[in-house]
Amino acid sequence: MPIPFESFIPFAVIAGMFVVTGTGIRYAQTKRNEGKAVRYSLDDWDRKMMVRDKQLTGTFRGQVDNPIAPPEFKVNSSWKVYESLRNDFA
Amino acid sequence: MVNPGYKNFKGEDWVDPTPPPSHLPHVDEVGSTGAPLKSASFFIGSVCKEYNEDFMLCKSESRDPKHCLLEGRKVTRCAIDVLQKIESNCLEEFRAHWHCLDGKNQEFGRCREPEKTYNACLFKALGWKKTIPGAPTNKPEIHERIPLTK
């Protein structure tokens, strides 16, 4: 008697769960990084640069290329308030 | 520029209550974020070499921030100048290169094609050549090697 197709259903369910997990993780990471790939192997330089990027653009992955910063960048003190909440790299 | 704040105390109102003393000359800050800076890094390093070395030597004498303000201003102005020159001459190639870097974990080795056109444009416009300080001179440098694949 050939193998009944019902016995393959659990395998399909297990494979489907892998797909769901992978898709969910990829969706969450992409959402968190504004559509860009996750940054890995970060050292202190990169983390501090990303904090500076947040002060210039508002998000950790935003990028701008003006040579001169807006004048508020120099005098704004709000980043020091609750510094660990605002600037803490996460 | 984002000015975070609270509902009744907007970010624009947060001004540093302890600004630097007024006898210090004003210097603009570099306004570019990580990826464009990394893209321009080798050129900033070669063009601004003397100012950067002065600053590092000054810092090695003393970590006090007041000690190295003059050298720091020179470094900032030189970096701003390099960025302005790059943007006025090679804006499209510069943007293509740092967009590529931004998507690839800011690794140079994964963005060689945009880098080739970018280096060629800068060499033609300004005569700047990207060299890696301390690389052996008897072999082609890593960014000029012909890749095995392709």
Short mmCIF file of C-alpha atoms in Angstrom, two decimals:
data_model
loop_
_atom_site.label_atom_id
_atom_site.label_comp_id
_atom_site.label_asym_id
_atom_site.label_seq_id
_atom_site.Cartn_x
_atom_site.Cartn_y
_atom_site.Cartn_z
CA MET A 1 0.00 0.00 0.00
CA PRO A 2 1.51 3.44 -0.93
CA ILE A 3 2.23 5.99 1.77
CA PRO A 4 -0.98 7.85 2.64
CA PHE A 5 -0.85 11.57 1.95
CA GLU A 6 -2.21 12.30 5.41
CA SER A 7 1.11 11.30 6.95
CA PHE A 8 2.88 14.19 5.21
CA ILE A 9 0.59 16.82 6.66
CA PRO A 10 2.56 17.17 9.94
CA PHE A 11 5.78 17.73 7.97
CA ALA A 12 4.06 20.44 5.98
CA VAL A 13 2.85 22.03 9.20
CA ILE A 14 6.36 21.97 10.70
CA ALA A 15 7.87 23.47 7.54
CA GLY A 16 5.14 26.08 7.52
CA MET A 17 6.04 27.06 11.08
CA PHE A 18 9.66 27.61 10.03
CA VAL A 19 8.46 29.84 7.21
CA VAL A 20 6.22 31.82 9.56
CA THR A 21 9.02 32.31 12.08
CA GLY A 22 11.48 33.43 9.42
CA THR A 23 9.03 35.82 7.84
CA GLY A 24 8.05 37.26 11.18
CA ILE A 25 11.66 37.85 12.23
CA ARG A 26 12.54 39.41 8.90
CA TYR A 27 9.48 41.69 9.04
CA ALA A 28 10.30 42.83 12.58
CA GLN A 29 13.93 43.55 11.76
CA THR A 30 13.12 45.39 8.56
CA LYS A 31 10.54 47.51 10.33
CA ARG A 32 13.04 48.37 13.02
CA ASN A 33 15.74 49.36 10.54
CA GLU A 34 13.55 51.35 8.12
CA GLY A 35 13.81 48.85 5.34
CA LYS A 36 17.55 48.42 5.53
CA ALA A 37 19.47 45.34 6.55
CA VAL A 38 20.34 44.82 10.18
CA ARG A 39 23.72 46.20 11.21
CA TYR A 40 25.91 43.61 12.83
CA SER A 41 29.38 43.42 14.38
CA LEU A 42 28.99 46.86 15.86
CA ASP A 43 31.75 48.26 18.02
CA ASP A 44 31.73 51.28 20.27
CA TRP A 45 32.56 53.60 17.37
CA ASP A 46 29.56 52.42 15.37
CA ARG A 47 27.23 52.63 18.34
CA LYS A 48 28.28 56.16 19.17
CA MET A 49 28.04 57.14 15.51
CA MET A 50 24.48 55.82 15.42
CA VAL A 51 23.59 57.87 18.50
CA ARG A 52 24.96 60.92 16.69
CA ASP A 53 22.91 59.99 13.63
CA LYS A 54 19.83 59.90 15.83
CA GLN A 55 20.54 63.41 17.02
CA LEU A 56 20.87 64.61 13.44
CA THR A 57 17.97 62.76 11.86
CA GLY A 58 15.77 61.32 14.59
CA THR A 59 16.35 57.63 13.98
CA PHE A 60 19.32 55.35 14.35
CA ARG A 61 19.41 54.48 10.62
CA GLY A 62 18.56 57.82 9.05
CA GLN A 63 21.33 59.39 6.97
CA VAL A 64 21.90 62.89 5.65
CA ASP A 65 24.96 64.29 3.94
CA ASN A 66 24.98 68.04 4.58
CA PRO A 67 28.50 69.31 5.22
CA ILE A 68 27.32 71.78 7.86
CA ALA A 69 25.00 70.83 10.68
CA PRO A 70 21.95 72.93 11.50
CA PRO A 71 22.70 75.47 14.25
CA GLU A 72 20.42 73.66 16.70
CA PHE A 73 22.72 70.67 16.66
CA LYS A 74 25.34 72.58 18.57
CA VAL A 75 23.15 74.15 21.27
CA ASN A 76 20.32 71.70 21.74
CA SER A 77 20.35 70.33 25.25
CA SER A 78 17.28 68.10 25.15
CA TRP A 79 19.35 65.07 24.21
CA LYS A 80 20.96 65.22 27.62
CA VAL A 81 17.62 64.94 29.40
CA TYR A 82 16.80 61.30 30.05
CA GLU A 83 19.89 60.55 28.08
CA SER A 84 19.73 56.87 28.73
CA LEU A 85 16.19 56.67 27.40
CA ARG A 86 16.69 58.76 24.32
CA ASN A 87 20.18 57.96 23.20
CA ASP A 88 20.62 54.50 24.49
CA PHE A 89 21.41 52.30 21.58
CA ALA A 90 18.87 49.51 21.25
CA MET B 1 17.57 67.94 12.82
CA VAL B 2 15.18 66.58 15.36
CA ASN B 3 14.38 68.50 18.50
CA PRO B 4 12.71 66.10 20.89
CA GLY B 5 10.68 67.68 23.61
CA TYR B 6 7.56 67.45 25.69
CA LYS B 7 4.08 68.64 24.98
CA ASN B 8 4.42 71.89 26.90
CA PHE B 9 8.12 72.39 26.42
CA LYS B 10 8.98 71.93 22.80
CA GLY B 11 12.36 70.82 21.64
CA GLU B 12 13.12 74.18 20.07
CA ASP B 13 13.09 75.71 23.54
CA TRP B 14 15.77 73.43 24.90
CA VAL B 15 18.91 75.49 24.60
CA ASP B 16 22.07 74.62 26.45
CA PRO B 17 22.11 76.82 29.57
CA THR B 18 25.90 76.52 29.78
CA PRO B 19 27.17 77.44 26.33
CA PRO B 20 30.87 77.69 25.57
CA PRO B 21 32.46 81.05 26.45
CA SER B 22 31.98 83.76 23.88
CA HIS B 23 35.67 84.46 23.36
CA LEU B 24 36.04 81.16 21.51
CA PRO B 25 35.70 81.51 17.73
CA HIS B 26 32.58 80.03 16.20
CA VAL B 27 32.89 76.82 14.20
CA ASP B 28 30.13 74.97 12.36
CA GLU B 29 29.65 71.31 13.15
CA VAL B 30 29.88 68.57 10.56
CA GLY B 31 26.32 67.75 9.61
CA SER B 32 26.72 64.46 7.84
CA THR B 33 25.86 61.15 9.43
CA GLY B 34 27.82 57.91 9.49
CA ALA B 35 27.55 56.50 5.97
CA PRO B 36 28.58 59.65 4.02
CA LEU B 37 31.43 60.21 6.47
CA LYS B 38 32.64 56.68 5.95
CA SER B 39 32.42 57.12 2.21
CA ALA B 40 34.53 60.30 2.36
CA SER B 41 36.78 58.98 5.12
CA PHE B 42 39.86 58.14 3.07
CA PHE B 43 39.76 61.52 1.37
CA ILE B 44 39.30 63.38 4.63
CA GLY B 45 42.24 61.40 5.95
CA SER B 46 44.54 62.24 3.07
CA VAL B 47 43.58 65.88 2.61
CA CYS B 48 43.37 66.77 6.31
CA LYS B 49 46.32 64.68 7.40
CA GLU B 50 48.31 67.43 9.09
CA TYR B 51 45.39 68.79 11.06
CA ASN B 52 44.33 65.34 12.20
CA GLU B 53 47.84 64.43 13.27
CA ASP B 54 48.19 67.70 15.16
CA PHE B 55 44.96 66.98 16.99
CA MET B 56 45.93 63.43 17.91
CA LEU B 57 49.33 64.55 19.18
CA CYS B 58 47.70 67.32 21.18
CA LYS B 59 45.25 64.85 22.70
CA SER B 60 48.04 62.51 23.65
CA GLU B 61 49.49 65.29 25.78
CA SER B 62 46.35 65.80 27.80
CA ARG B 63 42.75 64.50 27.65
CA ASP B 64 41.38 67.80 29.01
CA PRO B 65 38.87 69.16 26.45
CA LYS B 66 40.12 72.73 26.91
CA HIS B 67 43.62 71.78 25.80
CA CYS B 68 42.85 70.93 22.18
CA LEU B 69 40.11 73.33 21.18
CA LEU B 70 42.19 75.09 18.51
CA GLU B 71 43.30 71.90 16.80
CA GLY B 72 39.77 70.55 17.04
CA ARG B 73 38.37 73.58 15.25
CA LYS B 74 40.87 73.11 12.44
CA VAL B 75 39.93 69.44 12.08
CA THR B 76 36.22 70.28 11.90
CA ARG B 77 36.74 73.01 9.32
CA CYS B 78 38.91 70.78 7.17
CA ALA B 79 36.36 67.97 7.22
CA ILE B 80 33.56 70.38 6.30
CA ASP B 81 35.70 71.71 3.45
CA VAL B 82 36.37 68.22 2.09
CA LEU B 83 32.69 67.33 2.21
CA GLN B 84 31.75 70.55 0.43
CA LYS B 85 34.28 69.90 -2.31
CA ILE B 86 33.07 66.34 -2.79
CA GLU B 87 29.44 67.41 -2.94
CA SER B 88 30.05 70.21 -5.40
CA ASN B 89 31.99 67.98 -7.76
CA CYS B 90 30.74 64.42 -7.56
CA LEU B 91 27.37 64.49 -5.85
CA GLU B 92 25.69 61.61 -7.72
CA GLU B 93 28.55 59.15 -7.36
CA PHE B 94 28.99 60.12 -3.71
CA ARG B 95 25.33 59.52 -2.97
CA ALA B 96 25.33 56.21 -4.85
CA HIS B 97 28.32 55.04 -2.86
CA TRP B 98 27.01 55.91 0.55
CA HIS B 99 23.55 54.57 -0.19
CA CYS B 100 25.23 51.29 -1.07
CA LEU B 101 27.33 51.38 2.09
CA ASP B 102 24.28 52.12 4.19
CA GLY B 103 22.59 48.94 3.03
CA LYS B 104 25.61 46.71 3.45
CA ASN B 105 26.64 47.28 7.06
CA GLN B 106 29.02 50.06 5.96
CA GLU B 107 31.60 47.63 4.69
CA PHE B 108 33.79 48.86 1.86
CA GLY B 109 34.41 45.39 0.46
CA ARG B 110 30.77 44.93 -0.48
CA CYS B 111 30.41 48.11 -2.49
CA ARG B 112 33.29 48.06 -4.95
CA GLU B 113 31.42 49.03 -8.15
CA PRO B 114 29.99 52.32 -6.92
CA GLU B 115 33.33 52.96 -5.31
CA LYS B 116 35.15 52.61 -8.63
CA THR B 117 33.05 55.26 -10.36
CA TYR B 118 33.23 57.47 -7.26
CA ASN B 119 37.03 57.30 -7.07
CA ALA B 120 37.33 57.89 -10.81
CA CYS B 121 35.06 60.95 -10.62
CA LEU B 122 36.99 62.42 -7.70
CA PHE B 123 40.33 61.80 -9.35
CA LYS B 124 39.15 63.50 -12.52
CA ALA B 125 37.61 66.48 -10.74
CA LEU B 126 40.05 67.10 -7.89
CA GLY B 127 43.05 64.84 -8.38
CA TRP B 128 42.44 62.93 -5.14
CA LYS B 129 43.41 59.29 -5.12
CA LYS B 130 42.31 56.85 -2.46
CA THR B 131 45.31 55.19 -0.84
CA ILE B 132 45.33 53.04 2.25
CA PRO B 133 48.05 54.32 4.58
CA GLY B 134 50.49 51.60 5.49
CA ALA B 135 49.53 49.26 2.65
CA PRO B 136 52.42 47.39 0.94
CA THR B 137 53.42 49.18 -2.22
CA ASN B 138 54.53 46.21 -4.28
CA LYS B 139 51.00 44.87 -4.75
CA PRO B 140 47.81 46.48 -6.05
CA GLU B 141 45.75 47.86 -3.21
CA ILE B 142 42.69 45.99 -2.14
CA HIS B 143 40.22 48.35 -3.74
CA GLU B 144 42.04 48.11 -7.06
CA ARG B 145 42.35 44.38 -7.24
CA ILE B 146 40.45 42.58 -9.95
CA PRO B 147 38.00 40.25 -8.18
CA LEU B 148 38.26 36.54 -8.74
CA THR B 149 34.60 36.17 -9.60
CA LYS B 150 33.24 38.20 -12.54
#
